[in-house]
């Protein structure tokens, strides 16, 4: 396709499969999940993996591929990825976003090259390679490919973690998506921020737009917005002025919607503001909640608020050698000379559901020397970075699947 027939003869087959997967239009809001399932089942048949699908919500298939270990009673290694991608603004793209065009420098352009079809294919290709080498591991390896992460995972991972089929995976450690890193280091995420989405409603006295009416909704809204945005400014300054601090270590607040009013000359009785808060897991959530309440109280009476999303679980996976999963993850990285950067994820991924279920999860996408382009125009990944990621995964997956029985395991 797209004039790539000539170079595809010489192309690394892993790259060819990656580009084929990128061309499946699994783009929200109507992802081609049938195409995804067909492709992944074909991969499973080629490699010789057990395969099945599960629908926790109709039309939202979860694909589970399994490489059984020699000691299947041990906790397993789960390699998770999501199959959907976010929409595109095609007019801003240099190449069509679902053509998987590869330029002379080896940069492959397509929606999902970073987020996160690369990782799915890297898992698959790493397993293909290890299986062809005749390797076997004590622990079972499951690949889970889940839908709808990009719209919150409510019909995907959120339901899946409560499903008997998920418990049957007997997960010990889950790998999930991370982010590209523009330097030669690799980011690895051991926790995520808590997302709170909330709307503050302000009620006040109405009147004619020509007068100084007291106790208006607008004055209260002004006070609320000022309190929230003052805190935003403080956190921004703290991030900029503290060496070593990253976006994941501070709390972000953004005003995302303002509504109210009926006419140009009428002082309205109600106005509201909506905020997107991403709270660092180091924050005491109860105290933070009290602070929000005090900001609203300070704005006056008849100020109420509602939460659209309020994530209270801030469990993290300990990135220290005392955690055998971390050790098994980081040791091969050290041997390969990779510089790992353990961080708190600045946004949210499906890992939050896994950690909330009490399980260890690490977010890792092996993309260094790569600008962060997820959800952006001209999302691309270089072929060499992609192929090296497969080799990195063979070492990490092999190490995780070989972790000796832990206390409590037979
Ligand atoms: Zn993603």
GROMACS .gro file of C-alpha atoms and ligand atoms in nm:
model
  411
    1UNK     CA    1   0.000   0.000   0.000
    2UNK     CA    2   0.087   0.365  -0.041
    3UNK     CA    3   0.382   0.292  -0.269
    4UNK     CA    4   0.565   0.101  -0.001
    5UNK     CA    5   0.569  -0.223  -0.198
    6UNK     CA    6   0.918  -0.157  -0.326
    7UNK     CA    7   1.090  -0.107   0.008
    8UNK     CA    8   0.877  -0.366   0.188
    9UNK     CA    9   1.078  -0.647   0.026
   10UNK     CA   10   1.382  -0.542   0.225
   11UNK     CA   11   1.190  -0.426   0.529
   12UNK     CA   12   1.223  -0.594   0.866
   13UNK     CA   13   0.906  -0.808   0.899
   14UNK     CA   14   0.841  -0.667   1.248
   15UNK     CA   15   0.822  -0.319   1.095
   16UNK     CA   16   0.591  -0.444   0.821
   17UNK     CA   17   0.355  -0.593   1.079
   18UNK     CA   18   0.369  -0.270   1.281
   19UNK     CA   19   0.270  -0.068   0.974
   20UNK     CA   20  -0.007  -0.314   0.893
   21UNK     CA   21  -0.146  -0.275   1.246
   22UNK     CA   22  -0.128   0.106   1.220
   23UNK     CA   23  -0.347   0.099   0.908
   24UNK     CA   24  -0.640  -0.052   1.100
   25UNK     CA   25  -0.861   0.249   1.174
   26UNK     CA   26  -0.928   0.180   1.541
   27UNK     CA   27  -0.995   0.549   1.591
   28UNK     CA   28  -1.248   0.684   1.839
   29UNK     CA   29  -1.543   0.725   1.845
   30UNK     CA   30  -1.607   0.423   1.616
   31UNK     CA   31  -1.295   0.208   1.631
   32UNK     CA   32  -1.264  -0.084   1.389
   33UNK     CA   33  -1.239  -0.341   1.668
   34UNK     CA   34  -1.331  -0.627   1.430
   35UNK     CA   35  -1.022  -0.544   1.227
   36UNK     CA   36  -0.813  -0.536   1.546
   37UNK     CA   37  -0.936  -0.878   1.662
   38UNK     CA   38  -0.874  -1.033   1.318
   39UNK     CA   39  -0.518  -0.898   1.311
   40UNK     CA   40  -0.430  -1.005   1.664
   41UNK     CA   41  -0.578  -1.354   1.617
   42UNK     CA   42  -0.368  -1.390   1.302
   43UNK     CA   43  -0.059  -1.300   1.507
   44UNK     CA   44  -0.156  -1.555   1.774
   45UNK     CA   45  -0.197  -1.830   1.513
   46UNK     CA   46   0.137  -1.750   1.349
   47UNK     CA   47   0.323  -1.757   1.680
   48UNK     CA   48   0.125  -2.037   1.846
   49UNK     CA   49  -0.041  -1.855   2.135
   50UNK     CA   50  -0.373  -1.938   2.299
   51UNK     CA   51  -0.630  -1.676   2.199
   52UNK     CA   52  -0.971  -1.556   2.308
   53UNK     CA   53  -1.189  -1.248   2.325
   54UNK     CA   54  -1.407  -1.125   2.604
   55UNK     CA   55  -1.673  -0.853   2.592
   56UNK     CA   56  -1.738  -0.681   2.925
   57UNK     CA   57  -1.947  -0.433   2.722
   58UNK     CA   58  -2.111  -0.519   2.387
   59UNK     CA   59  -1.898  -0.443   2.083
   60UNK     CA   60  -1.592  -0.364   2.300
   61UNK     CA   61  -1.374  -0.674   2.269
   62UNK     CA   62  -1.080  -0.750   2.495
   63UNK     CA   63  -0.827  -0.980   2.328
   64UNK     CA   64  -0.631  -1.218   2.553
   65UNK     CA   65  -0.333  -1.409   2.412
   66UNK     CA   66  -0.150  -1.652   2.636
   67UNK     CA   67   0.191  -1.821   2.642
   68UNK     CA   68   0.160  -2.082   2.915
   69UNK     CA   69   0.455  -2.111   3.156
   70UNK     CA   70   0.610  -2.433   3.285
   71UNK     CA   71   0.481  -2.345   3.635
   72UNK     CA   72   0.140  -2.203   3.548
   73UNK     CA   73   0.031  -2.192   3.913
   74UNK     CA   74   0.271  -1.899   3.969
   75UNK     CA   75   0.151  -1.545   3.926
   76UNK     CA   76   0.167  -1.434   3.566
   77UNK     CA   77   0.320  -1.149   3.369
   78UNK     CA   78   0.049  -0.939   3.201
   79UNK     CA   79   0.148  -0.727   2.902
   80UNK     CA   80  -0.132  -0.479   2.859
   81UNK     CA   81  -0.203  -0.236   2.577
   82UNK     CA   82  -0.506  -0.054   2.444
   83UNK     CA   83  -0.627  -0.097   2.089
   84UNK     CA   84  -0.800   0.237   2.028
   85UNK     CA   85  -0.642   0.564   1.916
   86UNK     CA   86  -0.757   0.924   1.942
   87UNK     CA   87  -0.911   1.114   1.647
   88UNK     CA   88  -0.700   1.312   1.399
   89UNK     CA   89  -0.717   1.651   1.233
   90UNK     CA   90  -0.607   1.521   0.897
   91UNK     CA   91  -0.541   1.866   0.745
   92UNK     CA   92  -0.252   1.917   0.991
   93UNK     CA   93  -0.075   1.595   0.895
   94UNK     CA   94   0.215   1.581   0.652
   95UNK     CA   95   0.116   1.225   0.551
   96UNK     CA   96  -0.225   1.054   0.576
   97UNK     CA   97  -0.255   0.947   0.942
   98UNK     CA   98  -0.355   0.588   0.869
   99UNK     CA   99  -0.115   0.519   0.582
  100UNK     CA  100   0.186   0.440   0.805
  101UNK     CA  101   0.417   0.623   0.566
  102UNK     CA  102   0.787   0.565   0.632
  103UNK     CA  103   1.016   0.849   0.524
  104UNK     CA  104   1.382   0.821   0.415
  105UNK     CA  105   1.500   0.868   0.774
  106UNK     CA  106   1.292   0.572   0.890
  107UNK     CA  107   1.030   0.782   1.069
  108UNK     CA  108   0.693   0.605   1.053
  109UNK     CA  109   0.398   0.846   1.061
  110UNK     CA  110   0.058   0.733   1.185
  111UNK     CA  111  -0.190   0.782   1.464
  112UNK     CA  112  -0.095   0.526   1.728
  113UNK     CA  113   0.277   0.499   1.645
  114UNK     CA  114   0.350   0.615   2.002
  115UNK     CA  115   0.014   0.569   2.173
  116UNK     CA  116   0.032   0.274   2.175
  117UNK     CA  117   0.027   0.037   1.880
  118UNK     CA  118   0.406   0.028   1.884
  119UNK     CA  119   0.403  -0.135   2.227
  120UNK     CA  120   0.145  -0.398   2.125
  121UNK     CA  121   0.356  -0.506   1.829
  122UNK     CA  122   0.679  -0.489   2.031
  123UNK     CA  123   0.529  -0.728   2.290
  124UNK     CA  124   0.414  -0.962   2.011
  125UNK     CA  125   0.744  -0.951   1.823
  126UNK     CA  126   0.946  -1.006   2.142
  127UNK     CA  127   0.739  -1.315   2.217
  128UNK     CA  128   0.762  -1.433   1.856
  129UNK     CA  129   1.142  -1.410   1.880
  130UNK     CA  130   1.171  -1.583   2.218
  131UNK     CA  131   0.938  -1.863   2.110
  132UNK     CA  132   1.131  -1.918   1.788
  133UNK     CA  133   1.449  -1.948   1.994
  134UNK     CA  134   1.286  -2.232   2.187
  135UNK     CA  135   1.285  -2.045   2.514
  136UNK     CA  136   1.045  -2.133   2.795
  137UNK     CA  137   0.968  -1.958   3.120
  138UNK     CA  138   0.824  -2.071   3.451
  139UNK     CA  139   0.561  -1.796   3.460
  140UNK     CA  140   0.273  -1.766   3.219
  141UNK     CA  141   0.271  -1.456   2.997
  142UNK     CA  142  -0.062  -1.300   2.900
  143UNK     CA  143  -0.110  -1.027   2.644
  144UNK     CA  144  -0.425  -0.825   2.708
  145UNK     CA  145  -0.541  -0.584   2.440
  146UNK     CA  146  -0.821  -0.365   2.574
  147UNK     CA  147  -1.065  -0.120   2.409
  148UNK     CA  148  -1.163   0.239   2.484
  149UNK     CA  149  -0.870   0.352   2.699
  150UNK     CA  150  -0.876   0.684   2.518
  151UNK     CA  151  -1.228   0.756   2.641
  152UNK     CA  152  -1.163   0.659   3.003
  153UNK     CA  153  -1.160   0.279   2.992
  154UNK     CA  154  -1.512   0.263   3.137
  155UNK     CA  155  -1.615  -0.010   2.891
  156UNK     CA  156  -1.271  -0.164   2.891
  157UNK     CA  157  -1.021  -0.201   3.174
  158UNK     CA  158  -1.251  -0.057   3.442
  159UNK     CA  159  -1.497  -0.345   3.389
  160UNK     CA  160  -1.228  -0.601   3.307
  161UNK     CA  161  -1.047  -0.574   3.645
  162UNK     CA  162  -1.369  -0.684   3.819
  163UNK     CA  163  -1.435  -0.972   3.579
  164UNK     CA  164  -1.362  -1.338   3.672
  165UNK     CA  165  -1.154  -1.368   3.353
  166UNK     CA  166  -0.921  -1.099   3.484
  167UNK     CA  167  -0.882  -1.270   3.820
  168UNK     CA  168  -0.814  -1.593   3.629
  169UNK     CA  169  -0.508  -1.427   3.475
  170UNK     CA  170  -0.355  -1.438   3.826
  171UNK     CA  171  -0.146  -1.130   3.748
  172UNK     CA  172   0.174  -1.067   3.942
  173UNK     CA  173   0.300  -0.771   3.743
  174UNK     CA  174   0.139  -0.576   3.461
  175UNK     CA  175   0.325  -0.370   3.207
  176UNK     CA  176   0.129  -0.090   3.041
  177UNK     CA  177   0.195   0.224   2.842
  178UNK     CA  178   0.444   0.497   2.926
  179UNK     CA  179   0.561   0.800   2.730
  180UNK     CA  180   0.836   0.883   2.486
  181UNK     CA  181   1.140   1.063   2.625
  182UNK     CA  182   1.315   1.329   2.417
  183UNK     CA  183   1.652   1.260   2.582
  184UNK     CA  184   1.848   0.935   2.573
  185UNK     CA  185   1.675   0.826   2.896
  186UNK     CA  186   1.369   0.600   2.926
  187UNK     CA  187   1.069   0.702   3.135
  188UNK     CA  188   0.906   0.437   3.353
  189UNK     CA  189   0.590   0.520   3.545
  190UNK     CA  190   0.518   0.365   3.885
  191UNK     CA  191   0.210   0.567   3.978
  192UNK     CA  192  -0.044   0.808   3.840
  193UNK     CA  193  -0.213   1.126   3.942
  194UNK     CA  194  -0.567   1.121   4.078
  195UNK     CA  195  -0.810   1.280   3.836
  196UNK     CA  196  -1.085   1.498   3.976
  197UNK     CA  197  -1.326   1.668   3.737
  198UNK     CA  198  -1.562   1.908   3.911
  199UNK     CA  199  -1.811   2.185   3.851
  200UNK     CA  200  -1.868   2.467   4.099
  201UNK     CA  201  -2.214   2.626   4.084
  202UNK     CA  202  -2.262   2.981   4.211
  203UNK     CA  203  -2.608   3.122   4.283
  204UNK     CA  204  -2.672   3.492   4.343
  205UNK     CA  205  -2.917   3.780   4.322
  206UNK     CA  206  -3.043   3.887   3.979
  207UNK     CA  207  -3.107   4.238   3.854
  208UNK     CA  208  -3.071   4.487   3.571
  209UNK     CA  209  -2.733   4.509   3.403
  210UNK     CA  210  -2.714   4.885   3.466
  211UNK     CA  211  -2.683   4.867   3.849
  212UNK     CA  212  -2.442   4.765   4.126
  213UNK     CA  213  -2.632   4.457   4.246
  214UNK     CA  214  -2.484   4.293   4.560
  215UNK     CA  215  -2.430   3.921   4.610
  216UNK     CA  216  -2.408   3.827   4.241
  217UNK     CA  217  -2.328   3.486   4.102
  218UNK     CA  218  -2.051   3.647   3.897
  219UNK     CA  219  -1.872   3.786   4.204
  220UNK     CA  220  -1.878   3.441   4.364
  221UNK     CA  221  -1.759   3.278   4.045
  222UNK     CA  222  -1.476   3.533   4.030
  223UNK     CA  223  -1.369   3.437   4.382
  224UNK     CA  224  -1.384   3.063   4.307
  225UNK     CA  225  -1.187   3.093   3.984
  226UNK     CA  226  -0.926   3.314   4.153
  227UNK     CA  227  -0.874   3.062   4.435
  228UNK     CA  228  -0.834   2.770   4.195
  229UNK     CA  229  -0.608   2.954   3.954
  230UNK     CA  230  -0.392   3.105   4.233
  231UNK     CA  231  -0.322   2.750   4.347
  232UNK     CA  232  -0.246   2.656   3.985
  233UNK     CA  233   0.011   2.937   3.968
  234UNK     CA  234   0.175   2.826   4.294
  235UNK     CA  235   0.213   2.470   4.168
  236UNK     CA  236   0.350   2.592   3.836
  237UNK     CA  237   0.611   2.807   4.015
  238UNK     CA  238   0.700   2.516   4.245
  239UNK     CA  239   0.758   2.294   3.941
  240UNK     CA  240   0.970   2.555   3.764
  241UNK     CA  241   1.180   2.651   4.066
  242UNK     CA  242   1.248   2.310   4.222
  243UNK     CA  243   1.528   2.113   4.056
  244UNK     CA  244   1.440   1.749   3.995
  245UNK     CA  245   1.065   1.805   4.024
  246UNK     CA  246   0.858   1.676   3.731
  247UNK     CA  247   0.505   1.733   3.610
  248UNK     CA  248   0.396   1.414   3.786
  249UNK     CA  249   0.512   1.551   4.124
  250UNK     CA  250   0.286   1.857   4.129
  251UNK     CA  251  -0.091   1.912   4.104
  252UNK     CA  252  -0.234   2.073   3.794
  253UNK     CA  253  -0.563   2.262   3.783
  254UNK     CA  254  -0.719   2.394   3.467
  255UNK     CA  255  -1.039   2.588   3.415
  256UNK     CA  256  -1.201   2.402   3.127
  257UNK     CA  257  -1.561   2.533   3.106
  258UNK     CA  258  -1.752   2.841   3.216
  259UNK     CA  259  -2.127   2.872   3.178
  260UNK     CA  260  -2.421   3.085   3.283
  261UNK     CA  261  -2.615   3.394   3.188
  262UNK     CA  262  -2.923   3.455   2.978
  263UNK     CA  263  -2.891   3.798   2.821
  264UNK     CA  264  -2.650   4.090   2.778
  265UNK     CA  265  -2.833   4.318   3.019
  266UNK     CA  266  -2.952   4.070   3.285
  267UNK     CA  267  -2.745   3.981   3.591
  268UNK     CA  268  -2.793   3.605   3.609
  269UNK     CA  269  -2.890   3.401   3.913
  270UNK     CA  270  -2.641   3.126   3.841
  271UNK     CA  271  -2.301   3.073   3.687
  272UNK     CA  272  -2.068   2.779   3.697
  273UNK     CA  273  -1.707   2.682   3.635
  274UNK     CA  274  -1.564   2.340   3.557
  275UNK     CA  275  -1.212   2.236   3.651
  276UNK     CA  276  -0.981   1.951   3.551
  277UNK     CA  277  -0.759   1.865   3.849
  278UNK     CA  278  -0.471   1.613   3.835
  279UNK     CA  279  -0.354   1.557   4.189
  280UNK     CA  280  -0.011   1.424   4.271
  281UNK     CA  281  -0.019   1.096   4.470
  282UNK     CA  282   0.198   1.263   4.736
  283UNK     CA  283  -0.094   1.492   4.830
  284UNK     CA  284  -0.321   1.412   5.126
  285UNK     CA  285  -0.654   1.386   4.942
  286UNK     CA  286  -0.871   1.452   5.247
  287UNK     CA  287  -0.683   1.774   5.321
  288UNK     CA  288  -0.700   1.873   4.958
  289UNK     CA  289  -1.074   1.821   4.957
  290UNK     CA  290  -1.109   2.044   5.265
  291UNK     CA  291  -0.909   2.311   5.088
  292UNK     CA  292  -1.148   2.305   4.791
  293UNK     CA  293  -1.443   2.330   5.031
  294UNK     CA  294  -1.285   2.633   5.199
  295UNK     CA  295  -1.231   2.807   4.862
  296UNK     CA  296  -1.599   2.758   4.784
  297UNK     CA  297  -1.711   2.873   5.131
  298UNK     CA  298  -1.495   3.184   5.100
  299UNK     CA  299  -1.679   3.278   4.779
  300UNK     CA  300  -2.006   3.326   4.970
  301UNK     CA  301  -2.328   3.141   5.035
  302UNK     CA  302  -2.513   2.936   4.774
  303UNK     CA  303  -2.190   2.801   4.628
  304UNK     CA  304  -2.207   2.426   4.570
  305UNK     CA  305  -1.998   2.178   4.376
  306UNK     CA  306  -2.027   1.836   4.217
  307UNK     CA  307  -1.768   1.585   4.106
  308UNK     CA  308  -1.789   1.420   3.763
  309UNK     CA  309  -1.486   1.207   3.837
  310UNK     CA  310  -1.308   1.170   4.167
  311UNK     CA  311  -1.036   0.911   4.187
  312UNK     CA  312  -0.935   0.848   4.550
  313UNK     CA  313  -0.698   0.553   4.512
  314UNK     CA  314  -0.334   0.658   4.489
  315UNK     CA  315  -0.159   0.328   4.520
  316UNK     CA  316   0.184   0.323   4.356
  317UNK     CA  317   0.421   0.041   4.261
  318UNK     CA  318   0.740   0.073   4.464
  319UNK     CA  319   1.034   0.142   4.229
  320UNK     CA  320   1.293  -0.010   4.462
  321UNK     CA  321   1.490  -0.334   4.459
  322UNK     CA  322   1.294  -0.455   4.763
  323UNK     CA  323   1.008  -0.504   4.516
  324UNK     CA  324   1.102  -0.823   4.324
  325UNK     CA  325   0.902  -0.714   4.018
  326UNK     CA  326   1.085  -0.382   4.003
  327UNK     CA  327   1.417  -0.561   4.040
  328UNK     CA  328   1.329  -0.805   3.761
  329UNK     CA  329   1.226  -0.512   3.542
  330UNK     CA  330   1.519  -0.283   3.611
  331UNK     CA  331   1.807  -0.535   3.624
  332UNK     CA  332   1.797  -0.619   3.250
  333UNK     CA  333   1.761  -0.248   3.173
  334UNK     CA  334   2.081  -0.183   3.368
  335UNK     CA  335   2.258  -0.463   3.179
  336UNK     CA  336   2.150  -0.305   2.850
  337UNK     CA  337   2.288   0.028   2.972
  338UNK     CA  338   1.946   0.197   2.965
  339UNK     CA  339   1.903   0.504   3.182
  340UNK     CA  340   1.568   0.462   3.357
  341UNK     CA  341   1.373   0.756   3.489
  342UNK     CA  342   1.109   0.643   3.743
  343UNK     CA  343   0.825   0.896   3.741
  344UNK     CA  344   0.462   0.958   3.830
  345UNK     CA  345   0.250   0.960   3.513
  346UNK     CA  346   0.129   1.318   3.453
  347UNK     CA  347  -0.210   1.210   3.314
  348UNK     CA  348  -0.405   0.884   3.350
  349UNK     CA  349  -0.391   0.542   3.187
  350UNK     CA  350  -0.560   0.207   3.243
  351UNK     CA  351  -0.287   0.129   3.501
  352UNK     CA  352  -0.489   0.319   3.761
  353UNK     CA  353  -0.754   0.045   3.755
  354UNK     CA  354  -0.491  -0.224   3.792
  355UNK     CA  355  -0.319  -0.052   4.083
  356UNK     CA  356  -0.657   0.021   4.245
  357UNK     CA  357  -0.718  -0.356   4.231
  358UNK     CA  358  -0.408  -0.389   4.450
  359UNK     CA  359  -0.174  -0.510   4.176
  360UNK     CA  360   0.168  -0.388   4.068
  361UNK     CA  361   0.186  -0.208   3.733
  362UNK     CA  362   0.464  -0.027   3.550
  363UNK     CA  363   0.408   0.210   3.258
  364UNK     CA  364   0.682   0.175   3.001
  365UNK     CA  365   0.704   0.251   2.630
  366UNK     CA  366   1.064   0.202   2.513
  367UNK     CA  367   1.098   0.523   2.313
  368UNK     CA  368   1.399   0.741   2.393
  369UNK     CA  369   1.538   1.020   2.174
  370UNK     CA  370   1.179   1.070   2.062
  371UNK     CA  371   0.960   1.378   2.108
  372UNK     CA  372   0.633   1.320   2.295
  373UNK     CA  373   0.373   1.329   2.017
  374UNK     CA  374   0.085   1.130   2.160
  375UNK     CA  375  -0.248   1.279   2.052
  376UNK     CA  376  -0.053   1.531   1.840
  377UNK     CA  377  -0.043   1.593   1.465
  378UNK     CA  378   0.229   1.404   1.278
  379UNK     CA  379   0.268   1.141   1.550
  380UNK     CA  380   0.564   0.928   1.447
  381UNK     CA  381   0.815   0.675   1.571
  382UNK     CA  382   1.151   0.597   1.420
  383UNK     CA  383   1.193   0.242   1.293
  384UNK     CA  384   1.526   0.193   1.474
  385UNK     CA  385   1.376   0.301   1.806
  386UNK     CA  386   1.082   0.067   1.741
  387UNK     CA  387   1.306  -0.231   1.658
  388UNK     CA  388   1.536  -0.171   1.954
  389UNK     CA  389   1.228  -0.171   2.177
  390UNK     CA  390   1.159  -0.532   2.074
  391UNK     CA  391   1.506  -0.635   2.193
  392UNK     CA  392   1.457  -0.443   2.518
  393UNK     CA  393   1.127  -0.624   2.575
  394UNK     CA  394   1.279  -0.969   2.515
  395UNK     CA  395   1.513  -0.900   2.809
  396UNK     CA  396   1.249  -0.748   3.038
  397UNK     CA  397   0.975  -1.001   2.966
  398UNK     CA  398   1.218  -1.292   3.000
  399UNK     CA  399   1.336  -1.157   3.334
  400UNK     CA  400   0.984  -1.098   3.471
  401UNK     CA  401   0.865  -1.442   3.359
  402UNK     CA  402   1.162  -1.600   3.540
  403UNK     CA  403   1.110  -1.440   3.883
  404UNK     CA  404   1.153  -1.715   4.143
  405UNK     CA  405   0.844  -1.813   4.342
  406UNK     CA  406   0.761  -1.534   4.585
  407UNK     CA  407   0.641  -1.578   4.944
  408UNK     CA  408   0.289  -1.716   4.927
  409UNK     CA  409   0.340  -1.870   4.582
  410UNK     CA  410   0.377  -2.243   4.536
  411LIG    ZN1  411  -0.240   0.541   2.537
   0.00000   0.00000   0.00000
